[in-house]
CSV table of C-alpha atoms and ligand atoms in Angstrom, one decimal:
chain,number,residue,atom,x,y,z
A,120,MET,CA,119.1,86.1,84.5
A,121,ARG,CA,119.0,85.3,88.5
A,122,ASP,CA,119.9,89.0,89.1
A,123,SER,CA,117.9,90.9,87.4
A,124,ILE,CA,114.1,89.5,88.0
A,125,GLN,CA,114.0,91.8,90.5
A,126,ILE,CA,117.0,94.6,90.7
A,127,THR,CA,117.2,96.8,93.8
A,128,LEU,CA,119.2,99.9,94.8
A,129,SER,CA,120.6,100.0,98.8
A,130,VAL,CA,119.5,103.0,100.9
A,131,ASP,CA,123.1,104.7,100.0
A,132,ASP,CA,121.6,104.8,96.3
A,133,LEU,CA,119.1,106.9,96.6
A,134,PRO,CA,119.5,110.1,95.0
A,135,LYS,CA,120.5,113.2,97.0
A,136,HIS,CA,118.8,115.5,94.1
A,137,TRP,CA,116.1,115.8,92.1
A,138,TYR,CA,116.5,116.1,88.4
A,139,ASN,CA,115.9,119.4,86.5
A,140,VAL,CA,115.6,119.1,82.7
A,141,LEU,CA,115.1,122.4,82.1
A,142,ALA,CA,119.1,122.8,81.9
A,143,ASP,CA,119.3,120.8,79.8
A,144,LEU,CA,117.0,122.3,77.0
A,145,PRO,CA,117.9,123.5,73.9
A,146,GLU,CA,115.7,126.8,74.6
A,147,ILE,CA,114.2,128.8,77.3
A,148,LEU,CA,110.1,126.2,77.8
A,149,PRO,CA,107.8,129.2,77.3
A,150,GLU,CA,106.5,130.5,80.3
A,151,PRO,CA,103.1,131.4,81.8
A,152,LEU,CA,101.6,134.5,81.1
A,153,ASN,CA,101.0,137.1,83.6
A,154,GLU,CA,97.0,138.4,82.5
A,155,ASP,CA,95.0,140.7,85.3
A,156,GLY,CA,97.8,140.1,88.0
A,157,ARG,CA,97.7,136.5,87.9
A,158,LEU,CA,101.0,135.6,88.3
A,159,GLU,CA,101.5,137.7,91.4
A,160,ARG,CA,98.3,136.1,92.7
A,161,LEU,CA,100.4,132.7,92.3
A,162,GLY,CA,102.4,133.9,95.1
A,163,ASP,CA,99.5,134.1,97.5
A,164,ILE,CA,98.2,130.3,96.4
A,165,ILE,CA,101.5,128.1,96.1
A,166,LEU,CA,104.4,127.7,98.1
A,167,GLN,CA,107.4,130.2,96.9
A,168,GLU,CA,110.4,127.5,97.0
A,169,CYS,CA,108.1,125.8,94.6
A,170,ILE,CA,107.3,129.3,92.6
A,171,LYS,CA,112.1,129.6,93.2
A,172,GLN,CA,111.8,125.9,92.0
A,173,GLU,CA,109.5,125.9,89.0
A,174,SER,CA,112.3,128.2,86.9
A,175,SER,CA,115.0,126.6,87.9
A,176,ALA,CA,118.1,126.4,85.6
A,177,GLU,CA,120.3,124.8,88.4
A,178,ARG,CA,120.2,120.8,86.5
A,179,LEU,CA,120.8,119.1,90.3
A,180,ILE,CA,118.2,120.6,93.0
A,181,LYS,CA,119.3,119.0,96.4
A,182,ILE,CA,116.9,117.1,98.0
A,183,PRO,CA,116.4,118.4,101.7
A,184,GLU,CA,117.6,115.4,104.1
A,185,GLU,CA,114.3,115.8,105.9
A,186,VAL,CA,112.8,114.9,102.5
A,187,ARG,CA,115.1,112.3,101.8
A,188,GLU,CA,114.3,110.9,105.3
A,189,LEU,CA,110.6,110.7,104.0
A,190,TYR,CA,111.8,109.2,101.0
A,191,LEU,CA,113.3,106.4,103.0
A,192,ARG,CA,110.4,106.4,105.4
A,193,ALA,CA,108.2,105.7,102.5
A,194,GLY,CA,110.5,102.6,101.5
A,195,ARG,CA,112.6,104.5,98.7
A,196,PRO,CA,114.3,102.9,96.5
A,197,ARG,CA,112.0,101.1,94.9
A,198,PRO,CA,112.7,97.8,93.0
A,199,LEU,CA,112.3,97.7,89.1
A,200,HIS,CA,111.5,94.0,88.2
A,201,ARG,CA,111.5,92.0,85.2
A,202,ALA,CA,108.0,90.8,83.7
A,203,VAL,CA,109.3,87.1,83.2
A,204,GLY,CA,106.0,86.1,84.1
A,205,LEU,CA,104.6,88.3,81.4
A,206,GLU,CA,107.7,87.9,78.3
A,207,LYS,CA,106.5,84.1,79.3
A,208,ARG,CA,102.4,84.5,78.3
A,209,LEU,CA,103.7,86.9,75.0
A,210,LYS,CA,105.8,84.5,73.4
A,211,THR,CA,108.1,88.0,72.8
A,212,PRO,CA,111.6,88.1,72.1
A,213,ALA,CA,111.7,91.5,74.0
A,214,ARG,CA,112.4,92.2,78.0
A,215,LEU,CA,110.0,94.0,79.6
A,216,TYR,CA,110.9,95.5,83.3
A,217,TYR,CA,108.4,97.5,85.0
A,218,LYS,CA,109.4,100.0,88.1
A,219,ARG,CA,107.2,99.7,91.4
A,220,GLU,CA,105.8,102.7,92.3
A,221,ASP,CA,102.6,100.7,93.6
A,222,LEU,CA,104.5,99.9,96.7
A,223,SER,CA,104.2,104.0,98.0
A,224,PRO,CA,102.4,103.3,101.2
A,225,THR,CA,99.3,104.8,100.2
A,226,GLY,CA,99.4,102.9,96.3
A,227,SER,CA,101.0,105.6,94.2
A,228,HIS,CA,103.8,107.9,92.8
A,229,LYS,CA,101.8,111.0,94.1
A,230,VAL,CA,103.6,110.9,97.1
A,231,ASN,CA,107.1,111.6,96.1
A,232,THR,CA,106.0,114.9,95.4
A,233,ALA,CA,103.1,115.4,98.2
A,234,LEU,CA,106.2,114.5,101.1
A,235,ALA,CA,108.3,117.4,99.3
A,236,GLN,CA,105.5,119.7,99.2
A,237,VAL,CA,104.3,119.7,102.3
A,238,TYR,CA,107.6,119.6,104.0
A,239,TYR,CA,107.9,122.7,102.4
A,240,ALA,CA,104.5,123.7,103.3
A,241,ALA,CA,105.8,122.8,107.5
A,242,ASN,CA,108.8,125.0,107.4
A,243,ALA,CA,107.2,127.7,105.7
A,244,GLY,CA,105.0,127.4,108.5
A,245,TYR,CA,102.0,127.0,107.4
A,246,SER,CA,99.2,124.8,109.0
A,247,ARG,CA,96.9,123.4,106.4
A,248,VAL,CA,97.4,122.9,103.0
A,249,VAL,CA,94.5,122.0,100.4
A,250,THR,CA,94.5,120.2,97.3
A,251,GLU,CA,92.2,118.7,94.1
A,252,THR,CA,91.9,114.9,93.5
A,253,GLY,CA,90.7,113.0,90.7
A,254,ALA,CA,91.2,109.5,91.1
A,255,GLY,CA,91.6,110.1,94.7
A,256,GLN,CA,95.7,108.9,94.6
A,257,TRP,CA,96.5,112.5,95.5
A,258,GLY,CA,94.6,113.5,97.5
A,259,THR,CA,95.4,110.3,99.6
A,260,ALA,CA,99.5,111.3,98.8
A,261,VAL,CA,98.6,114.8,100.6
A,262,ALA,CA,96.5,113.5,103.7
A,263,TYR,CA,99.4,110.6,104.1
A,264,ALA,CA,102.0,113.4,104.0
A,265,ALA,CA,100.3,116.0,105.8
A,266,SER,CA,99.4,113.7,109.1
A,267,LEU,CA,103.1,112.6,108.9
A,268,MET,CA,104.3,116.3,109.8
A,269,ASN,CA,100.9,116.9,111.6
A,270,LEU,CA,99.3,119.8,109.3
A,271,ARG,CA,95.7,119.9,108.6
A,272,SER,CA,94.5,119.2,105.0
A,273,THR,CA,91.0,119.5,103.1
A,274,VAL,CA,90.8,117.7,99.5
A,275,TYR,CA,88.7,119.0,97.0
A,276,TRP,CA,87.4,115.6,95.4
A,277,VAL,CA,85.8,115.0,91.7
A,278,ARG,CA,82.4,114.5,93.0
A,279,GLU,CA,81.6,111.4,90.5
A,280,ALA,CA,85.0,109.6,91.7
A,281,TYR,CA,84.0,110.7,95.4
A,282,GLU,CA,81.1,109.1,95.1
A,283,TRP,CA,82.3,105.9,93.6
A,284,LYS,CA,85.3,105.1,95.6
A,285,PRO,CA,84.3,105.3,99.6
A,286,GLU,CA,87.2,103.3,100.3
A,287,ARG,CA,89.7,105.6,99.2
A,288,ARG,CA,87.5,108.3,100.8
A,289,ARG,CA,88.0,106.1,104.3
A,290,LEU,CA,91.7,106.3,103.4
A,291,MET,CA,92.1,109.6,103.1
A,292,ARG,CA,89.5,110.5,106.7
A,293,LEU,CA,91.6,107.9,108.4
A,294,TYR,CA,94.9,109.5,107.8
A,295,GLY,CA,92.7,113.2,109.1
A,296,ALA,CA,91.8,114.7,106.1
A,297,GLU,CA,88.7,116.9,105.4
A,298,VAL,CA,87.2,115.3,102.3
A,299,LEU,CA,84.8,116.9,100.2
A,300,ALA,CA,82.9,116.0,96.8
A,301,SER,CA,83.7,119.2,94.3
A,302,PRO,CA,82.1,121.5,93.7
A,303,SER,CA,81.2,121.8,97.0
A,304,GLU,CA,79.1,124.3,99.7
A,305,LYS,CA,83.1,125.5,101.3
A,306,THR,CA,83.6,127.4,98.0
A,307,GLU,CA,82.1,130.7,96.5
A,308,TYR,CA,82.9,128.7,93.0
A,309,GLY,CA,81.6,125.8,94.4
A,310,ARG,CA,78.2,127.1,95.1
A,311,ARG,CA,77.9,129.0,92.2
A,312,LEU,CA,78.1,125.9,90.6
A,313,LEU,CA,75.9,123.8,92.4
A,314,LYS,CA,73.4,126.4,92.5
A,315,GLY,CA,73.4,126.0,88.5
A,316,GLY,CA,72.8,122.4,89.0
A,317,PRO,CA,72.6,120.2,91.8
A,318,ASP,CA,73.6,117.2,90.1
A,319,ASN,CA,77.3,118.4,88.8
A,320,LYS,CA,79.6,116.4,88.7
A,321,GLY,CA,82.8,117.4,88.8
A,322,THR,CA,85.6,118.3,86.9
A,323,LEU,CA,89.8,118.4,87.8
A,324,GLY,CA,89.7,121.9,86.6
A,325,ILE,CA,86.4,122.4,88.8
A,326,ALA,CA,88.5,120.9,92.3
A,327,ILE,CA,91.3,123.1,91.3
A,328,SER,CA,89.9,126.2,91.1
A,329,GLU,CA,88.0,125.4,94.6
A,330,ALA,CA,91.0,124.1,96.5
A,331,ALA,CA,93.1,127.9,94.3
A,332,GLU,CA,90.3,129.9,96.2
A,333,ASP,CA,90.8,128.2,99.4
A,334,SER,CA,94.4,128.7,99.5
A,335,LEU,CA,93.8,132.6,98.7
A,336,LYS,CA,91.2,133.3,101.3
A,337,ASN,CA,93.0,131.6,104.2
A,338,PRO,CA,97.1,132.6,105.3
A,339,ASP,CA,97.5,129.7,107.3
A,340,THR,CA,96.6,127.8,104.1
A,341,THR,CA,98.7,127.1,101.1
A,342,TYR,CA,98.1,124.8,98.2
A,343,VAL,CA,100.1,121.7,97.2
A,344,VAL,CA,99.7,121.0,93.2
A,345,GLY,CA,100.0,117.3,91.9
A,346,SER,CA,100.5,117.4,88.4
A,347,VAL,CA,101.1,119.5,85.3
A,348,LEU,CA,104.0,121.9,86.7
A,349,ASN,CA,107.8,121.9,86.0
A,350,TYR,CA,108.6,121.3,89.6
A,351,VAL,CA,106.0,118.2,90.3
A,352,LEU,CA,107.3,116.6,87.9
A,353,LEU,CA,111.1,117.7,89.4
A,354,HIS,CA,110.1,116.0,92.3
A,355,GLN,CA,109.2,112.6,90.5
A,356,THR,CA,112.3,112.4,88.8
A,357,ILE,CA,113.1,110.5,91.4
A,358,ILE,CA,111.8,107.6,89.7
A,359,GLY,CA,114.0,107.7,86.9
A,360,LEU,CA,116.9,108.5,88.6
A,361,GLU,CA,116.5,105.2,90.3
A,362,VAL,CA,115.4,103.3,87.1
A,363,THR,CA,118.9,105.2,85.7
A,364,LYS,CA,120.6,103.2,88.5
A,365,GLN,CA,119.1,100.1,88.2
A,366,LEU,CA,119.1,99.8,84.2
A,367,GLU,CA,123.5,100.9,84.5
A,368,VAL,CA,123.3,97.8,86.8
A,369,VAL,CA,122.1,94.8,84.3
A,370,ASP,CA,123.7,97.0,81.6
A,371,VAL,CA,120.9,97.9,79.2
A,372,VAL,CA,119.9,101.2,77.4
A,373,PRO,CA,115.9,101.2,76.7
A,374,ASP,CA,114.2,101.2,73.8
A,375,VAL,CA,111.2,101.6,75.0
A,376,MET,CA,109.8,104.1,77.8
A,377,ILE,CA,106.1,104.1,78.7
A,378,GLY,CA,104.3,105.3,81.2
A,379,CYS,CA,100.3,106.5,81.6
A,380,LEU,CA,99.8,110.1,81.1
A,381,GLY,CA,97.3,112.6,82.5
A,382,GLY,CA,99.0,115.7,83.2
A,383,GLY,CA,102.4,114.2,83.4
A,384,SER,CA,103.6,113.8,86.4
A,385,ASN,CA,104.5,110.1,86.5
A,386,PHE,CA,106.0,109.9,82.7
A,387,GLY,CA,107.9,112.8,83.3
A,388,GLY,CA,109.3,111.8,86.3
A,389,PHE,CA,109.8,108.5,84.6
A,390,VAL,CA,111.4,109.5,81.5
A,391,LEU,CA,113.0,112.8,82.3
A,392,PRO,CA,116.6,111.6,83.7
A,393,MET,CA,116.7,109.1,80.0
A,394,VAL,CA,115.8,112.1,78.6
A,395,GLY,CA,118.3,114.1,79.9
A,396,LYS,CA,121.0,111.8,79.2
A,397,VAL,CA,119.9,111.5,75.4
A,398,LEU,CA,119.2,115.8,75.0
A,399,ARG,CA,122.9,115.6,76.6
A,400,GLY,CA,124.3,113.0,74.2
A,401,GLU,CA,125.5,110.4,76.9
A,402,VAL,CA,122.6,108.2,75.2
A,403,LYS,CA,123.1,107.7,71.8
A,404,LYS,CA,120.5,105.3,70.9
A,405,LYS,CA,117.0,106.3,69.6
A,406,ILE,CA,114.6,106.2,72.6
A,407,LYS,CA,110.9,105.9,72.8
A,408,PHE,CA,109.4,107.9,75.5
A,409,LEU,CA,105.4,106.5,74.8
A,410,ALA,CA,103.1,108.3,76.5
A,411,ALA,CA,99.6,105.9,77.3
A,412,GLN,CA,96.9,107.8,77.5
A,413,SER,CA,92.5,107.7,77.1
A,414,GLU,CA,90.4,109.3,73.7
A,415,ALA,CA,88.3,110.0,76.6
A,416,ALA,CA,91.5,113.4,77.4
A,417,PRO,CA,93.9,112.5,74.8
A,418,ASN,CA,95.4,115.9,75.2
A,419,LEU,CA,99.0,115.1,73.5
A,420,VAL,CA,97.0,113.7,70.8
A,421,LYS,CA,94.7,115.3,69.9
A,422,GLY,CA,95.4,118.7,71.2
A,423,THR,CA,96.5,121.8,70.3
A,424,TYR,CA,100.0,123.4,71.7
A,425,GLN,CA,98.7,126.5,72.8
A,426,TYR,CA,98.1,128.7,76.0
A,427,ASP,CA,95.5,127.4,78.3
A,428,PHE,CA,94.2,127.7,81.8
A,429,PRO,CA,95.1,124.9,84.0
A,430,ASP,CA,91.6,125.2,86.2
A,431,ALA,CA,88.1,125.8,85.2
A,432,ALA,CA,87.6,129.3,87.2
A,433,GLN,CA,90.5,130.6,85.5
A,434,ILE,CA,92.2,131.5,88.6
A,435,LEU,CA,95.7,130.3,87.9
A,436,PRO,CA,97.6,131.7,84.8
A,437,ARG,CA,97.7,130.5,81.4
A,438,ILE,CA,100.9,127.9,80.1
A,439,LYS,CA,101.8,126.5,77.5
A,440,GLY,CA,100.8,122.9,76.8
A,441,TYR,CA,98.9,120.6,74.8
A,442,SER,CA,95.8,121.2,75.6
A,443,LEU,CA,91.8,120.1,74.4
A,444,THR,CA,91.0,123.6,76.2
A,445,HIS,CA,89.7,123.6,79.7
A,446,GLU,CA,85.7,123.9,79.3
A,447,PHE,CA,86.2,120.6,77.2
A,448,LYS,CA,83.7,117.7,78.4
A,449,MET,CA,85.4,114.4,79.1
A,450,PRO,CA,83.7,111.9,79.5
A,451,SER,CA,83.4,109.2,82.2
A,452,ILE,CA,86.0,106.8,82.5
A,453,TRP,CA,87.4,104.1,85.7
A,454,ALA,CA,90.3,105.7,84.9
A,455,GLU,CA,89.7,109.0,86.9
A,456,GLY,CA,93.6,109.8,86.8
A,457,LEU,CA,93.8,110.4,83.5
A,458,ARG,CA,90.8,112.4,82.7
A,459,TYR,CA,92.6,116.3,82.3
A,460,HIS,CA,92.1,118.6,79.4
A,461,MET,CA,96.2,120.1,79.6
A,462,ALA,CA,99.9,118.2,79.6
A,463,ALA,CA,102.8,119.1,81.2
A,464,PRO,CA,104.5,122.4,79.6
A,465,ILE,CA,107.9,120.1,79.9
A,466,ILE,CA,105.9,116.9,78.1
A,467,SER,CA,104.3,119.2,75.3
A,468,TYR,CA,107.3,120.6,74.7
A,469,LEU,CA,109.1,117.8,74.1
A,470,ARG,CA,106.0,116.5,71.9
A,471,ASP,CA,106.3,119.9,70.0
A,472,LYS,CA,110.1,118.8,69.8
A,473,GLY,CA,109.6,115.1,68.2
A,474,LEU,CA,111.0,113.4,71.5
A,475,VAL,CA,107.5,112.3,73.3
A,476,GLU,CA,105.3,110.1,71.7
A,477,ALA,CA,101.8,109.5,72.9
A,478,ILE,CA,98.8,106.8,72.2
A,479,ALA,CA,95.4,106.9,73.5
A,480,TYR,CA,93.4,104.2,74.1
A,481,PRO,CA,89.2,103.5,73.2
A,482,LYS,CA,87.0,105.2,76.1
A,483,ASP,CA,85.6,101.6,77.1
A,484,GLU,CA,88.7,100.7,78.1
A,485,LYS,CA,88.0,96.9,77.5
A,486,ALA,CA,91.7,97.0,75.5
A,487,VAL,CA,93.2,98.5,78.8
A,488,PHE,CA,92.1,96.4,81.5
A,489,GLU,CA,92.2,93.2,79.4
A,490,ALA,CA,95.7,93.7,79.6
A,491,ALA,CA,95.8,94.7,83.2
A,492,ARG,CA,94.3,90.9,83.7
A,493,MET,CA,97.0,89.6,81.4
A,494,PHE,CA,100.0,91.7,83.7
A,495,ILE,CA,98.2,90.2,86.9
A,496,GLN,CA,98.0,86.2,86.4
A,497,ALA,CA,101.8,86.4,84.9
A,498,GLU,CA,103.2,88.8,87.0
A,499,GLY,CA,100.4,88.8,90.1
A,500,PHE,CA,100.3,92.6,91.4
A,501,ILE,CA,97.2,94.8,90.7
A,502,PRO,CA,98.0,98.0,88.7
A,503,ALA,CA,95.5,100.8,89.1
A,504,PRO,CA,93.5,101.4,86.2
A,505,GLU,CA,95.4,104.6,85.1
A,506,SER,CA,98.6,102.2,85.3
A,507,SER,CA,96.9,99.7,83.3
A,508,TYR,CA,97.6,102.3,80.8
A,509,ALA,CA,101.0,101.9,80.3
A,510,ILE,CA,100.7,98.2,80.5
A,511,ARG,CA,98.1,98.1,77.5
A,512,ALA,CA,101.2,100.2,75.9
A,513,MET,CA,103.5,97.9,76.4
A,514,VAL,CA,101.9,94.5,75.6
A,515,ASP,CA,101.8,96.4,72.4
A,516,GLU,CA,105.8,97.2,72.1
A,517,ALA,CA,106.3,93.8,73.1
A,518,LEU,CA,103.8,92.1,70.5
A,519,LYS,CA,105.4,94.1,67.8
A,520,ALA,CA,108.6,92.7,69.0
A,521,LYS,CA,107.4,89.4,68.5
A,522,ALA,CA,106.1,90.3,64.7
A,523,THR,CA,109.3,91.8,63.7
A,524,GLY,CA,111.6,88.5,66.0
A,525,ASP,CA,113.4,92.3,67.8
A,526,GLU,CA,115.2,91.7,71.1
A,527,ARG,CA,113.8,95.4,73.1
A,528,VAL,CA,113.9,96.4,76.0
A,529,ILE,CA,110.9,97.9,76.9
A,530,VAL,CA,110.3,99.2,80.7
A,531,ALA,CA,107.4,100.7,81.3
A,532,ASN,CA,106.7,102.6,85.1
A,533,ILE,CA,103.4,101.1,87.2
A,534,SER,CA,102.1,104.6,88.6
A,535,GLY,CA,99.5,103.1,91.4
A,536,HIS,CA,98.4,99.4,92.5
A,537,GLY,CA,94.4,98.5,92.4
A,538,PHE,CA,93.7,97.1,95.7
A,539,LEU,CA,91.3,99.9,95.6
A,540,ASP,CA,89.7,99.7,92.4
A,541,LEU,CA,88.7,96.7,92.1
A,542,GLU,CA,85.0,97.7,91.2
A,543,ALA,CA,86.7,99.0,88.1
A,544,TYR,CA,88.1,96.0,87.1
A,545,GLY,CA,84.2,94.1,88.2
A,546,LYS,CA,82.8,96.4,86.0
A,547,VAL,CA,85.3,96.9,82.8
A,548,LEU,CA,85.6,92.6,82.7
A,549,VAL,CA,82.3,91.5,84.0
A,550,ILE,CA,83.4,89.2,86.8
B,136,PLP,C1,97.8,105.8,89.8
B,136,PLP,C2,97.6,106.9,89.3
B,136,PLP,N1,98.5,107.2,87.8
B,136,PLP,C3,98.7,108.0,87.0
B,136,PLP,C4,97.6,109.6,87.3
B,136,PLP,C5,97.7,110.9,86.2
B,136,PLP,O1,98.6,111.6,86.9
B,136,PLP,P1,99.9,112.4,85.9
B,136,PLP,O2,99.8,112.2,84.5
B,136,PLP,O3,100.5,113.0,86.9
B,136,PLP,O4,101.1,111.2,86.7
B,136,PLP,C6,97.3,109.2,88.4
B,136,PLP,C7,96.7,109.9,88.3
B,136,PLP,O5,95.8,110.7,89.1
B,136,PLP,C8,97.3,108.0,89.3
B,136,PLP,O6,96.3,108.4,90.4
């Protein structure tokens, strides 16, 4: 038991390849639509190397040695913990494990792809990167990666979250980023929206459009993407590849794997290597892959599997995924990172085929933050509001196991820490 409380990997165990699930899918994933030249224009917005990875058919894609070094500097491999405290509190026969992506320098899994994309940007000769951010975790990861590689960075941050997270704003600026509330005066699209209403609170879709426009207009600049696209999930598979090795160390095949889902990058990165084992017939057990969402943006639960625009201004090509439509009005929640209208094409495909399940929790977030409070008191670590959705789902699955007396193995991904989100805890739990 003692050996399996914290399952660590050595530096030599850090994966040398990312895992590309496209190679194991039974059919080709529906491709983005080329309407009005949008696909050609994409080449002027995002990185060529990433466009190549987006549709690669290779199962294993080499992680450049420089990126592996950056992963080591960021503290990878990360531990997998057995939640012994939580198990005791719940009096569940289930065995609970959680992956520690909260241990990243900036506080979330987002560094895994930020380091890769900014590395490719520097290699391609760009001197500046731009992006959008919702919760602020992605923007911080980009600011951090850009500072390590001496690139300038600009972050368009959904105004609503920009206004209530001054500490994260400072952190991004400490890394040297330019941080703008979106909609902003910097882009044509932002100015147009502000003319219509200066109190526009923004959405992730709007911020994406601003970043894409900025990238299109500035040849020294490229746009780095935080979620949804295949190559972002690819880079994030570093999480699941480590977890797969860690579960082998304790000789365990999970019954349930859980991650929170906004666009799908931490969930995808966490589960896809195991999904691949199932698809290849290497694992015969029926594993429940469960995405935890908010009823404010239940793209996988209530959306339709359809072609839709990833951004509000319709600059990017339409892609196929479960979507609530790009004009859908989503109410505010503290877990801002889960407030996105569309799920990743890969996850959407797997959901359509019945391989992935999803659950959405109420908008008042009380049930979610109560589960997080139990986790904090039992385990000691403070999850990001987004990660708390995965914890809620883990607690619910553990309680189901208790009701049936089932010794299920449940593994959840803690996508980030909540040190800069204590205001959210204070407001929801009234403390
Ligand atoms: C800590 C954390 N977890 C999860 C998410 C959701 O994004 P994704 O579904 O791409 O993992 C975010 C998004 O900002 C986040 O900051």
